[in-house]
Amino acid sequence: GIEFRNVSFTYPNAKKPTLKNINLFIKAGDNIALVGENGSGKTTFVKLLCRLYDPTEGEILIDGVNIKEFSLKDLYESLGVIFQDFMKYEATVAENIGYGNIKNLTKGKKIEESAKKSGAHEFITDLENVYKTHLGKIIKDEGTELSVGQWQKVALARAFFKDAQIMVLDEPTAAVDAKAEYELFRKFEHLTKEKTTVLISHRFSTVRMADKIVVLENGKITESGSHIELLRKRGRYSQLFNLQAKGYK
């Protein structure tokens, strides 16, 4: 599993820490969701897990080993990541997905399977050259531009193509409509079977499906548990969930 042990982090030149004394154990194969308002430290949490930064204090362990002891190459091979500001490559659809795992770039069937998992396959088949369609117009004037939601599905397919043991998804479907997101995450348990998944989402219809929900406030963990457990506590999660639910009534 993954363990954050007394982890704190302060950005360079910042006066206050973004994360403060985080202690969390994520069992291997578990699907956890991070919840909190903007600035609560959710994205910083996953950036520390991906070792884009090292903790200011404390340590992060994978299977009991400090992640600093892993080579970056080995660590990154174990991680499949999609951030909010995902990459849009001036390349073909197949290459945009295949860049998730360069060694398997020519495996067209696996690329197509990944696109089906992310929901991208449906619009890709409507493109003139299907998976050979060039995306973007900077390199080729005849390139195809996608909507933000379509690009996001391609990026998500890239994360699935990586087929890593740990999936890190930071608002992976923010530009996708609520119905499409719900359909994707309804299948999520099957898609991430035997993988450890860390998910950030502001949509509670998605978050409630996680094995464990962790609430961050001002850089600290204030609550954790299942959707039902947290509703019963009537704490911050319950407040945020009910506020969002009112918006749909």
mmCIF file of N, CA and C in Angstrom, residues 34-81:
data_model
loop_
_atom_site.group_PDB
_atom_site.id
_atom_site.type_symbol
_atom_site.label_atom_id
_atom_site.label_comp_id
_atom_site.label_asym_id
_atom_site.label_seq_id
_atom_site.Cartn_x
_atom_site.Cartn_y
_atom_site.Cartn_z
ATOM 1 N N LEU A 34 -10.166 12.182 -3.023
ATOM 2 C CA LEU A 34 -9.792 13.349 -2.229
ATOM 3 C C LEU A 34 -10.814 14.448 -2.489
ATOM 4 N N VAL A 35 -11.350 15.003 -1.412
ATOM 5 C CA VAL A 35 -12.405 16.016 -1.503
ATOM 6 C C VAL A 35 -11.982 17.243 -0.711
ATOM 7 N N GLY A 36 -12.332 18.395 -1.224
ATOM 8 C CA GLY A 36 -12.046 19.631 -0.510
ATOM 9 C C GLY A 36 -12.191 20.816 -1.441
ATOM 10 N N GLU A 37 -12.311 21.984 -0.865
ATOM 11 C CA GLU A 37 -12.456 23.188 -1.678
ATOM 12 C C GLU A 37 -11.126 23.532 -2.335
ATOM 13 N N ASN A 38 -11.166 24.419 -3.334
ATOM 14 C CA ASN A 38 -9.944 24.841 -4.015
ATOM 15 C C ASN A 38 -8.949 25.395 -2.995
ATOM 16 N N GLY A 39 -7.677 24.969 -3.142
ATOM 17 C CA GLY A 39 -6.641 25.435 -2.230
ATOM 18 C C GLY A 39 -6.486 24.596 -0.979
ATOM 19 N N SER A 40 -7.246 23.481 -0.891
ATOM 20 C CA SER A 40 -7.167 22.648 0.318
ATOM 21 C C SER A 40 -5.955 21.713 0.312
ATOM 22 N N GLY A 41 -5.280 21.577 -0.847
ATOM 23 C CA GLY A 41 -4.061 20.759 -0.910
ATOM 24 C C GLY A 41 -4.202 19.459 -1.699
ATOM 25 N N LYS A 42 -5.311 19.266 -2.405
ATOM 26 C CA LYS A 42 -5.564 17.992 -3.093
ATOM 27 C C LYS A 42 -4.536 17.730 -4.189
ATOM 28 N N THR A 43 -4.328 18.698 -5.063
ATOM 29 C CA THR A 43 -3.380 18.508 -6.169
ATOM 30 C C THR A 43 -1.956 18.406 -5.655
ATOM 31 N N THR A 44 -1.625 19.158 -4.613
ATOM 32 C CA THR A 44 -0.287 19.047 -4.014
ATOM 33 C C THR A 44 -0.057 17.632 -3.492
ATOM 34 N N PHE A 45 -1.090 17.032 -2.894
ATOM 35 C CA PHE A 45 -1.017 15.660 -2.392
ATOM 36 C C PHE A 45 -0.584 14.709 -3.507
ATOM 37 N N VAL A 46 -1.239 14.781 -4.668
ATOM 38 C CA VAL A 46 -0.908 13.832 -5.742
ATOM 39 C C VAL A 46 0.427 14.173 -6.390
ATOM 40 N N LYS A 47 0.813 15.445 -6.392
ATOM 41 C CA LYS A 47 2.123 15.808 -6.947
ATOM 42 C C LYS A 47 3.256 15.279 -6.067
ATOM 43 N N LEU A 48 3.016 15.214 -4.762
ATOM 44 C CA LEU A 48 4.003 14.605 -3.869
ATOM 45 C C LEU A 48 4.081 13.098 -4.107
ATOM 46 N N LEU A 49 2.926 12.458 -4.316
ATOM 47 C CA LEU A 49 2.908 11.026 -4.595
ATOM 48 C C LEU A 49 3.661 10.720 -5.883
ATOM 49 N N CYS A 50 3.549 11.619 -6.868
ATOM 50 C CA CYS A 50 4.235 11.433 -8.149
ATOM 51 C C CYS A 50 5.692 11.903 -8.099
ATOM 52 N N ARG A 51 6.106 12.388 -6.975
ATOM 53 C CA ARG A 51 7.468 12.894 -6.719
ATOM 54 C C ARG A 51 7.861 14.034 -7.638
ATOM 55 N N LEU A 52 6.875 14.857 -7.985
ATOM 56 C CA LEU A 52 7.193 16.112 -8.658
ATOM 57 C C LEU A 52 7.786 17.074 -7.631
ATOM 58 N N TYR A 53 7.466 16.840 -6.374
ATOM 59 C CA TYR A 53 8.074 17.526 -5.234
ATOM 60 C C TYR A 53 8.371 16.479 -4.167
ATOM 61 N N ASP A 54 9.275 16.810 -3.257
ATOM 62 C CA ASP A 54 9.518 15.974 -2.085
ATOM 63 C C ASP A 54 8.926 16.676 -0.862
ATOM 64 N N PRO A 55 8.439 15.913 0.116
ATOM 65 C CA PRO A 55 7.875 16.534 1.320
ATOM 66 C C PRO A 55 8.882 17.424 2.029
ATOM 67 N N THR A 56 8.402 18.502 2.611
ATOM 68 C CA THR A 56 9.241 19.352 3.455
ATOM 69 C C THR A 56 9.553 18.614 4.757
ATOM 70 N N GLU A 57 8.550 17.871 5.251
ATOM 71 C CA GLU A 57 8.712 17.035 6.442
ATOM 72 C C GLU A 57 7.983 15.719 6.211
ATOM 73 N N GLY A 58 8.420 14.676 6.935
ATOM 74 C CA GLY A 58 7.770 13.379 6.839
ATOM 75 C C GLY A 58 8.237 12.576 5.634
ATOM 76 N N GLU A 59 7.542 11.462 5.375
ATOM 77 C CA GLU A 59 7.951 10.594 4.268
ATOM 78 C C GLU A 59 6.739 9.907 3.639
ATOM 79 N N ILE A 60 6.914 9.516 2.379
ATOM 80 C CA ILE A 60 5.893 8.780 1.632
ATOM 81 C C ILE A 60 6.469 7.405 1.311
ATOM 82 N N LEU A 61 5.720 6.354 1.650
ATOM 83 C CA LEU A 61 6.186 4.984 1.483
ATOM 84 C C LEU A 61 5.286 4.226 0.520
ATOM 85 N N ILE A 62 5.886 3.400 -0.316
ATOM 86 C CA ILE A 62 5.140 2.453 -1.147
ATOM 87 C C ILE A 62 5.613 1.057 -0.756
ATOM 88 N N ASP A 63 4.681 0.251 -0.269
ATOM 89 C CA ASP A 63 5.018 -1.084 0.250
ATOM 90 C C ASP A 63 6.136 -1.012 1.288
ATOM 91 N N GLY A 64 6.078 0.025 2.114
ATOM 92 C CA GLY A 64 7.036 0.169 3.205
ATOM 93 C C GLY A 64 8.371 0.773 2.828
ATOM 94 N N VAL A 65 8.551 1.113 1.548
ATOM 95 C CA VAL A 65 9.823 1.673 1.078
ATOM 96 C C VAL A 65 9.633 3.153 0.755
ATOM 97 N N ASN A 66 10.505 4.006 1.283
ATOM 98 C CA ASN A 66 10.447 5.436 0.996
ATOM 99 C C ASN A 66 10.583 5.648 -0.513
ATOM 100 N N ILE A 67 9.693 6.468 -1.100
ATOM 101 C CA ILE A 67 9.717 6.617 -2.562
ATOM 102 C C ILE A 67 11.017 7.253 -3.061
ATOM 103 N N LYS A 68 11.773 7.889 -2.172
ATOM 104 C CA LYS A 68 13.069 8.441 -2.577
ATOM 105 C C LYS A 68 14.064 7.339 -2.913
ATOM 106 N N GLU A 69 13.798 6.124 -2.428
ATOM 107 C CA GLU A 69 14.707 5.007 -2.692
ATOM 108 C C GLU A 69 14.438 4.342 -4.046
ATOM 109 N N PHE A 70 13.296 4.647 -4.661
ATOM 110 C CA PHE A 70 13.018 4.135 -6.002
ATOM 111 C C PHE A 70 13.678 5.049 -7.036
ATOM 112 N N SER A 71 14.161 4.482 -8.133
ATOM 113 C CA SER A 71 14.593 5.336 -9.239
ATOM 114 C C SER A 71 13.344 5.996 -9.817
ATOM 115 N N LEU A 72 13.494 7.198 -10.359
ATOM 116 C CA LEU A 72 12.344 7.882 -10.950
ATOM 117 C C LEU A 72 11.748 7.051 -12.089
ATOM 118 N N LYS A 73 12.599 6.371 -12.833
ATOM 119 C CA LYS A 73 12.135 5.539 -13.948
ATOM 120 C C LYS A 73 11.196 4.441 -13.434
ATOM 121 N N ASP A 74 11.613 3.759 -12.373
ATOM 122 C CA ASP A 74 10.780 2.686 -11.810
ATOM 123 C C ASP A 74 9.483 3.236 -11.218
ATOM 124 N N LEU A 75 9.601 4.377 -10.529
ATOM 125 C CA LEU A 75 8.413 4.980 -9.923
ATOM 126 C C LEU A 75 7.414 5.378 -10.992
ATOM 127 N N TYR A 76 7.899 6.041 -12.051
ATOM 128 C CA TYR A 76 6.990 6.536 -13.089
ATOM 129 C C TYR A 76 6.376 5.404 -13.903
ATOM 130 N N GLU A 77 7.081 4.275 -13.993
ATOM 131 C CA GLU A 77 6.491 3.121 -14.678
ATOM 132 C C GLU A 77 5.336 2.525 -13.880
ATOM 133 N N SER A 78 5.313 2.798 -12.577
ATOM 134 C CA SER A 78 4.252 2.272 -11.714
ATOM 135 C C SER A 78 3.051 3.202 -11.620
ATOM 136 N N LEU A 79 3.195 4.426 -12.199
ATOM 137 C CA LEU A 79 2.146 5.449 -12.065
ATOM 138 C C LEU A 79 1.511 5.773 -13.410
ATOM 139 N N GLY A 80 0.186 5.809 -13.423
ATOM 140 C CA GLY A 80 -0.554 6.333 -14.563
ATOM 141 C C GLY A 80 -1.259 7.591 -14.092
ATOM 142 N N VAL A 81 -0.958 8.738 -14.716
ATOM 143 C CA VAL A 81 -1.409 10.016 -14.171
ATOM 144 C C VAL A 81 -2.125 10.849 -15.230
#
